[in-house]
Amino acid sequence: MDGKFVSSKREAKIAVLFIQSLLVAYPVIVILGYYLENLQEIGIKELLFALLIILMCIGVIIGAFVMFIRWFYRAYSNLYEKTPDLKYKKRWVILCWLIPVINFYLPFLLIKNMYSNIAILTDNAAAKENLEKLTTINIWWMLYIVMWIFDLGYYALIYPGKSIMFNIITYILLIPSVWLTIKIIRNYCKIEEQLVDFV
């Protein structure tokens, strides 16, 4: 299948920028939320300003999710052009994140599948060795599952009450999760650049 190969590097850069911004957006939302809740009196200007900042931060969080999926789709589409017999069709790259239960395992399988196929296509020894260990992807996915379970527990047991400890633990889990997500994107893009030469 000889389709148009468009490097996912541009999408990767934008996704990385948004994902890095999560480390600022999340604590800003939490701090402003506590600030607004604990104020007895607040002027309309201060309230509007705080709400504007919160909306911008929510936009960053949504943007990070959308841009990651956009990069993921572009990278998978490139691979699909070179290996059309992949187990999953391109639409699953988007659907796997949105369908409950499936989003607990299919994104992980797709990332592993992408890495293993691109390692074979490019005959990249380092990528093959990385795949045997799968440390980065495994830890990244484990953190994703832990954060999901942690969030579900919070909303089932504590919400609508506030928990400072919940926010602290979430942020502690978010830091390595962001770092590993960026590492996965960058590593894949490096290997993907070789795909043009090998296929």
PDB file of C-alpha atoms in Angstrom:
ATOM      1  CA  MET A   1       0.000   0.000   0.000  1.00  0.00           C
ATOM      2  CA  ASP A   2       1.695   3.160  -1.172  1.00  0.00           C
ATOM      3  CA  GLY A   3      -0.054   5.990   0.645  1.00  0.00           C
ATOM      4  CA  LYS A   4       1.207   9.390   1.641  1.00  0.00           C
ATOM      5  CA  PHE A   5       3.764   9.235   4.423  1.00  0.00           C
ATOM      6  CA  VAL A   6       3.724  12.424   6.497  1.00  0.00           C
ATOM      7  CA  SER A   7       6.095  12.504   9.445  1.00  0.00           C
ATOM      8  CA  SER A   8       4.372  12.788  12.814  1.00  0.00           C
ATOM      9  CA  LYS A   9       7.133  15.094  14.055  1.00  0.00           C
ATOM     10  CA  ARG A  10       5.014  18.271  13.832  1.00  0.00           C
ATOM     11  CA  GLU A  11       2.123  16.686  15.733  1.00  0.00           C
ATOM     12  CA  ALA A  12       4.644  15.310  18.242  1.00  0.00           C
ATOM     13  CA  LYS A  13       6.096  18.755  18.980  1.00  0.00           C
ATOM     14  CA  ILE A  14       2.654  20.262  19.559  1.00  0.00           C
ATOM     15  CA  ALA A  15       1.573  17.283  21.695  1.00  0.00           C
ATOM     16  CA  VAL A  16       4.739  17.508  23.807  1.00  0.00           C
ATOM     17  CA  LEU A  17       4.177  21.231  24.383  1.00  0.00           C
ATOM     18  CA  PHE A  18       0.601  20.657  25.545  1.00  0.00           C
ATOM     19  CA  ILE A  19       1.559  17.634  27.669  1.00  0.00           C
ATOM     20  CA  GLN A  20       4.336  19.598  29.400  1.00  0.00           C
ATOM     21  CA  SER A  21       1.796  22.349  30.105  1.00  0.00           C
ATOM     22  CA  LEU A  22      -0.224  19.886  32.189  1.00  0.00           C
ATOM     23  CA  LEU A  23       2.374  20.249  34.942  1.00  0.00           C
ATOM     24  CA  VAL A  24       1.381  23.921  35.255  1.00  0.00           C
ATOM     25  CA  ALA A  25      -2.331  23.719  34.376  1.00  0.00           C
ATOM     26  CA  TYR A  26      -3.291  21.080  36.963  1.00  0.00           C
ATOM     27  CA  PRO A  27      -1.876  22.829  40.066  1.00  0.00           C
ATOM     28  CA  VAL A  28      -3.219  26.213  38.887  1.00  0.00           C
ATOM     29  CA  ILE A  29      -6.753  24.777  38.670  1.00  0.00           C
ATOM     30  CA  VAL A  30      -6.436  23.158  42.094  1.00  0.00           C
ATOM     31  CA  ILE A  31      -5.006  26.278  43.774  1.00  0.00           C
ATOM     32  CA  LEU A  32      -7.585  28.602  42.202  1.00  0.00           C
ATOM     33  CA  GLY A  33     -10.364  26.165  43.147  1.00  0.00           C
ATOM     34  CA  TYR A  34      -9.297  26.233  46.810  1.00  0.00           C
ATOM     35  CA  TYR A  35      -8.800  29.996  46.662  1.00  0.00           C
ATOM     36  CA  LEU A  36     -12.296  30.651  45.314  1.00  0.00           C
ATOM     37  CA  GLU A  37     -13.900  28.202  47.736  1.00  0.00           C
ATOM     38  CA  ASN A  38     -12.290  29.735  50.819  1.00  0.00           C
ATOM     39  CA  LEU A  39     -12.999  33.367  50.013  1.00  0.00           C
ATOM     40  CA  GLN A  40     -15.848  34.964  51.936  1.00  0.00           C
ATOM     41  CA  GLU A  41     -16.208  37.904  49.584  1.00  0.00           C
ATOM     42  CA  ILE A  42     -14.880  38.265  46.080  1.00  0.00           C
ATOM     43  CA  GLY A  43     -15.296  41.023  43.545  1.00  0.00           C
ATOM     44  CA  ILE A  44     -16.769  40.289  40.154  1.00  0.00           C
ATOM     45  CA  LYS A  45     -13.476  41.196  38.425  1.00  0.00           C
ATOM     46  CA  GLU A  46     -11.457  38.774  40.549  1.00  0.00           C
ATOM     47  CA  LEU A  47     -14.044  36.052  40.041  1.00  0.00           C
ATOM     48  CA  LEU A  48     -14.095  36.522  36.263  1.00  0.00           C
ATOM     49  CA  PHE A  49     -10.287  36.591  36.118  1.00  0.00           C
ATOM     50  CA  ALA A  50     -10.016  33.376  38.171  1.00  0.00           C
ATOM     51  CA  LEU A  51     -12.677  31.667  36.037  1.00  0.00           C
ATOM     52  CA  LEU A  52     -10.877  32.754  32.855  1.00  0.00           C
ATOM     53  CA  ILE A  53      -7.598  31.251  34.120  1.00  0.00           C
ATOM     54  CA  ILE A  54      -9.396  28.026  35.115  1.00  0.00           C
ATOM     55  CA  LEU A  55     -11.037  27.799  31.667  1.00  0.00           C
ATOM     56  CA  MET A  56      -7.651  28.327  29.993  1.00  0.00           C
ATOM     57  CA  CYS A  57      -6.147  25.545  32.099  1.00  0.00           C
ATOM     58  CA  ILE A  58      -9.039  23.222  31.248  1.00  0.00           C
ATOM     59  CA  GLY A  59      -8.393  24.095  27.603  1.00  0.00           C
ATOM     60  CA  VAL A  60      -4.742  23.057  28.043  1.00  0.00           C
ATOM     61  CA  ILE A  61      -5.800  19.736  29.579  1.00  0.00           C
ATOM     62  CA  ILE A  62      -8.264  19.024  26.764  1.00  0.00           C
ATOM     63  CA  GLY A  63      -5.671  20.212  24.231  1.00  0.00           C
ATOM     64  CA  ALA A  64      -3.076  17.802  25.638  1.00  0.00           C
ATOM     65  CA  PHE A  65      -5.478  14.891  25.248  1.00  0.00           C
ATOM     66  CA  VAL A  66      -6.534  15.910  21.721  1.00  0.00           C
ATOM     67  CA  MET A  67      -2.972  16.598  20.523  1.00  0.00           C
ATOM     68  CA  PHE A  68      -1.684  13.295  21.929  1.00  0.00           C
ATOM     69  CA  ILE A  69      -4.431  11.431  20.068  1.00  0.00           C
ATOM     70  CA  ARG A  70      -3.702  13.467  16.945  1.00  0.00           C
ATOM     71  CA  TRP A  71      -0.011  12.480  17.106  1.00  0.00           C
ATOM     72  CA  PHE A  72      -0.972   8.874  17.874  1.00  0.00           C
ATOM     73  CA  TYR A  73      -3.298   8.783  14.853  1.00  0.00           C
ATOM     74  CA  ARG A  74      -0.692  10.315  12.516  1.00  0.00           C
ATOM     75  CA  ALA A  75       2.017   7.909  13.680  1.00  0.00           C
ATOM     76  CA  TYR A  76      -0.286   4.902  13.393  1.00  0.00           C
ATOM     77  CA  SER A  77      -1.515   6.061   9.969  1.00  0.00           C
ATOM     78  CA  ASN A  78       2.082   6.253   8.724  1.00  0.00           C
ATOM     79  CA  LEU A  79       2.724   2.750   9.964  1.00  0.00           C
ATOM     80  CA  TYR A  80      -0.558   1.581   8.447  1.00  0.00           C
ATOM     81  CA  GLU A  81       0.530   2.927   5.049  1.00  0.00           C
ATOM     82  CA  LYS A  82       3.671   0.795   5.231  1.00  0.00           C
ATOM     83  CA  THR A  83       2.080  -2.233   6.918  1.00  0.00           C
ATOM     84  CA  PRO A  84      -1.614  -2.391   5.956  1.00  0.00           C
ATOM     85  CA  ASP A  85      -2.058  -5.804   7.585  1.00  0.00           C
ATOM     86  CA  LEU A  86      -1.855  -4.384  11.113  1.00  0.00           C
ATOM     87  CA  LYS A  87      -4.179  -6.093  13.571  1.00  0.00           C
ATOM     88  CA  TYR A  88      -6.209  -2.936  14.311  1.00  0.00           C
ATOM     89  CA  LYS A  89      -7.681  -0.453  11.831  1.00  0.00           C
ATOM     90  CA  LYS A  90      -6.783   3.241  12.128  1.00  0.00           C
ATOM     91  CA  ARG A  91     -10.144   4.204  13.661  1.00  0.00           C
ATOM     92  CA  TRP A  92      -9.228   2.240  16.806  1.00  0.00           C
ATOM     93  CA  VAL A  93      -6.464   4.730  17.566  1.00  0.00           C
ATOM     94  CA  ILE A  94      -9.189   7.243  18.461  1.00  0.00           C
ATOM     95  CA  LEU A  95     -11.938   4.904  19.663  1.00  0.00           C
ATOM     96  CA  CYS A  96      -9.659   3.009  22.058  1.00  0.00           C
ATOM     97  CA  TRP A  97      -9.382   6.059  24.321  1.00  0.00           C
ATOM     98  CA  LEU A  98     -13.110   6.841  24.349  1.00  0.00           C
ATOM     99  CA  ILE A  99     -14.812   3.480  24.917  1.00  0.00           C
ATOM    100  CA  PRO A 100     -15.005   2.433  28.582  1.00  0.00           C
ATOM    101  CA  VAL A 101     -13.240  -0.818  29.547  1.00  0.00           C
ATOM    102  CA  ILE A 102     -11.496  -0.923  26.141  1.00  0.00           C
ATOM    103  CA  ASN A 103      -9.559   2.195  27.183  1.00  0.00           C
ATOM    104  CA  PHE A 104      -7.967   0.115  29.959  1.00  0.00           C
ATOM    105  CA  TYR A 105      -6.033  -2.129  27.588  1.00  0.00           C
ATOM    106  CA  LEU A 106      -6.322  -1.331  23.862  1.00  0.00           C
ATOM    107  CA  PRO A 107      -4.233   1.882  23.795  1.00  0.00           C
ATOM    108  CA  PHE A 108      -1.424  -0.072  25.477  1.00  0.00           C
ATOM    109  CA  LEU A 109      -1.686  -2.843  22.871  1.00  0.00           C
ATOM    110  CA  LEU A 110      -1.680  -0.311  20.037  1.00  0.00           C
ATOM    111  CA  ILE A 111       1.453   1.459  21.310  1.00  0.00           C
ATOM    112  CA  LYS A 112       3.228  -1.883  21.745  1.00  0.00           C
ATOM    113  CA  ASN A 113       2.085  -2.924  18.272  1.00  0.00           C
ATOM    114  CA  MET A 114       3.355   0.342  16.776  1.00  0.00           C
ATOM    115  CA  TYR A 115       6.752  -0.016  18.407  1.00  0.00           C
ATOM    116  CA  SER A 116       7.180  -3.665  17.445  1.00  0.00           C
ATOM    117  CA  ASN A 117       6.161  -3.097  13.808  1.00  0.00           C
ATOM    118  CA  ILE A 118       8.316  -0.033  13.316  1.00  0.00           C
ATOM    119  CA  ALA A 119      11.288  -1.805  14.896  1.00  0.00           C
ATOM    120  CA  ILE A 120      10.862  -4.641  12.401  1.00  0.00           C
ATOM    121  CA  LEU A 121      10.351  -2.293   9.417  1.00  0.00           C
ATOM    122  CA  THR A 122      13.385  -0.149  10.179  1.00  0.00           C
ATOM    123  CA  ASP A 123      15.510  -3.053  11.404  1.00  0.00           C
ATOM    124  CA  ASN A 124      16.382  -0.844  14.376  1.00  0.00           C
ATOM    125  CA  ALA A 125      18.426  -2.881  16.859  1.00  0.00           C
ATOM    126  CA  ALA A 126      17.959  -0.386  19.720  1.00  0.00           C
ATOM    127  CA  ALA A 127      14.185  -0.362  19.220  1.00  0.00           C
ATOM    128  CA  LYS A 128      14.077  -4.169  19.197  1.00  0.00           C
ATOM    129  CA  GLU A 129      16.095  -4.297  22.410  1.00  0.00           C
ATOM    130  CA  ASN A 130      13.788  -1.699  23.977  1.00  0.00           C
ATOM    131  CA  LEU A 131      10.780  -3.763  22.986  1.00  0.00           C
ATOM    132  CA  GLU A 132      12.093  -6.818  24.763  1.00  0.00           C
ATOM    133  CA  LYS A 133      12.241  -4.837  27.991  1.00  0.00           C
ATOM    134  CA  LEU A 134       9.199  -2.606  27.357  1.00  0.00           C
ATOM    135  CA  THR A 135      10.021  -0.838  30.591  1.00  0.00           C
ATOM    136  CA  THR A 136       8.983   2.663  29.519  1.00  0.00           C
ATOM    137  CA  ILE A 137       5.693   1.580  27.977  1.00  0.00           C
ATOM    138  CA  ASN A 138       4.844  -0.772  30.858  1.00  0.00           C
ATOM    139  CA  ILE A 139       5.508   1.825  33.571  1.00  0.00           C
ATOM    140  CA  TRP A 140       3.658   4.494  31.540  1.00  0.00           C
ATOM    141  CA  TRP A 141       0.610   2.265  31.226  1.00  0.00           C
ATOM    142  CA  MET A 142       0.746   1.172  34.853  1.00  0.00           C
ATOM    143  CA  LEU A 143       0.682   4.854  35.889  1.00  0.00           C
ATOM    144  CA  TYR A 144      -2.276   5.458  33.580  1.00  0.00           C
ATOM    145  CA  ILE A 145      -4.235   2.596  35.187  1.00  0.00           C
ATOM    146  CA  VAL A 146      -3.289   3.671  38.731  1.00  0.00           C
ATOM    147  CA  MET A 147      -4.447   7.238  38.011  1.00  0.00           C
ATOM    148  CA  TRP A 148      -7.727   5.934  36.568  1.00  0.00           C
ATOM    149  CA  ILE A 149      -8.410   3.733  39.604  1.00  0.00           C
ATOM    150  CA  PHE A 150      -7.357   6.525  41.943  1.00  0.00           C
ATOM    151  CA  ASP A 151      -9.742   8.984  40.227  1.00  0.00           C
ATOM    152  CA  LEU A 152     -12.604   6.485  40.272  1.00  0.00           C
ATOM    153  CA  GLY A 153     -12.017   5.881  43.974  1.00  0.00           C
ATOM    154  CA  TYR A 154     -12.029   9.593  44.677  1.00  0.00           C
ATOM    155  CA  TYR A 155     -15.285  10.228  42.820  1.00  0.00           C
ATOM    156  CA  ALA A 156     -16.927   7.168  44.385  1.00  0.00           C
ATOM    157  CA  LEU A 157     -15.818   7.775  47.984  1.00  0.00           C
ATOM    158  CA  ILE A 158     -14.874  11.423  48.568  1.00  0.00           C
ATOM    159  CA  TYR A 159     -16.509  13.654  45.949  1.00  0.00           C
ATOM    160  CA  PRO A 160     -18.013  16.297  46.328  1.00  0.00           C
ATOM    161  CA  GLY A 161     -15.784  16.770  49.358  1.00  0.00           C
ATOM    162  CA  LYS A 162     -12.321  18.246  48.813  1.00  0.00           C
ATOM    163  CA  SER A 163      -9.171  16.284  49.453  1.00  0.00           C
ATOM    164  CA  ILE A 164      -5.796  17.996  49.429  1.00  0.00           C
ATOM    165  CA  MET A 165      -4.114  14.596  49.649  1.00  0.00           C
ATOM    166  CA  PHE A 166      -5.928  13.454  46.491  1.00  0.00           C
ATOM    167  CA  ASN A 167      -4.592  16.470  44.585  1.00  0.00           C
ATOM    168  CA  ILE A 168      -1.059  15.975  45.885  1.00  0.00           C
ATOM    169  CA  ILE A 169      -1.005  12.267  44.974  1.00  0.00           C
ATOM    170  CA  THR A 170      -2.505  13.017  41.549  1.00  0.00           C
ATOM    171  CA  TYR A 171       0.235  15.565  40.869  1.00  0.00           C
ATOM    172  CA  ILE A 172       2.942  13.174  42.087  1.00  0.00           C
ATOM    173  CA  LEU A 173       1.621  10.542  39.634  1.00  0.00           C
ATOM    174  CA  LEU A 174       1.228  13.122  36.872  1.00  0.00           C
ATOM    175  CA  ILE A 175       4.920  14.118  36.827  1.00  0.00           C
ATOM    176  CA  PRO A 176       6.369  10.715  35.786  1.00  0.00           C
ATOM    177  CA  SER A 177       3.355  10.081  33.561  1.00  0.00           C
ATOM    178  CA  VAL A 178       4.039  13.282  31.609  1.00  0.00           C
ATOM    179  CA  TRP A 179       7.759  12.508  31.395  1.00  0.00           C
ATOM    180  CA  LEU A 180       7.152   8.951  30.123  1.00  0.00           C
ATOM    181  CA  THR A 181       4.510  10.092  27.609  1.00  0.00           C
ATOM    182  CA  ILE A 182       6.970  12.602  26.150  1.00  0.00           C
ATOM    183  CA  LYS A 183       9.712   9.968  26.092  1.00  0.00           C
ATOM    184  CA  ILE A 184       7.448   7.518  24.210  1.00  0.00           C
ATOM    185  CA  ILE A 185       6.505  10.179  21.644  1.00  0.00           C
ATOM    186  CA  ARG A 186      10.088  11.330  21.058  1.00  0.00           C
ATOM    187  CA  ASN A 187      11.536   7.823  20.866  1.00  0.00           C
ATOM    188  CA  TYR A 188       8.902   6.748  18.372  1.00  0.00           C
ATOM    189  CA  CYS A 189       9.470   9.829  16.201  1.00  0.00           C
ATOM    190  CA  LYS A 190      13.206   9.097  16.041  1.00  0.00           C
ATOM    191  CA  ILE A 191      12.539   5.586  14.791  1.00  0.00           C
ATOM    192  CA  GLU A 192       9.785   6.790  12.463  1.00  0.00           C
ATOM    193  CA  GLU A 193      12.279   9.088  10.704  1.00  0.00           C
ATOM    194  CA  GLN A 194      14.163   5.948   9.610  1.00  0.00           C
ATOM    195  CA  LEU A 195      10.986   4.464   8.145  1.00  0.00           C
ATOM    196  CA  VAL A 196      11.313   6.566   5.005  1.00  0.00           C
ATOM    197  CA  ASP A 197      14.726   5.045   4.285  1.00  0.00           C
ATOM    198  CA  PHE A 198      13.809   1.448   4.974  1.00  0.00           C
ATOM    199  CA  VAL A 199      10.529   1.092   3.141  1.00  0.00           C
TER     200      VAL A 199
END
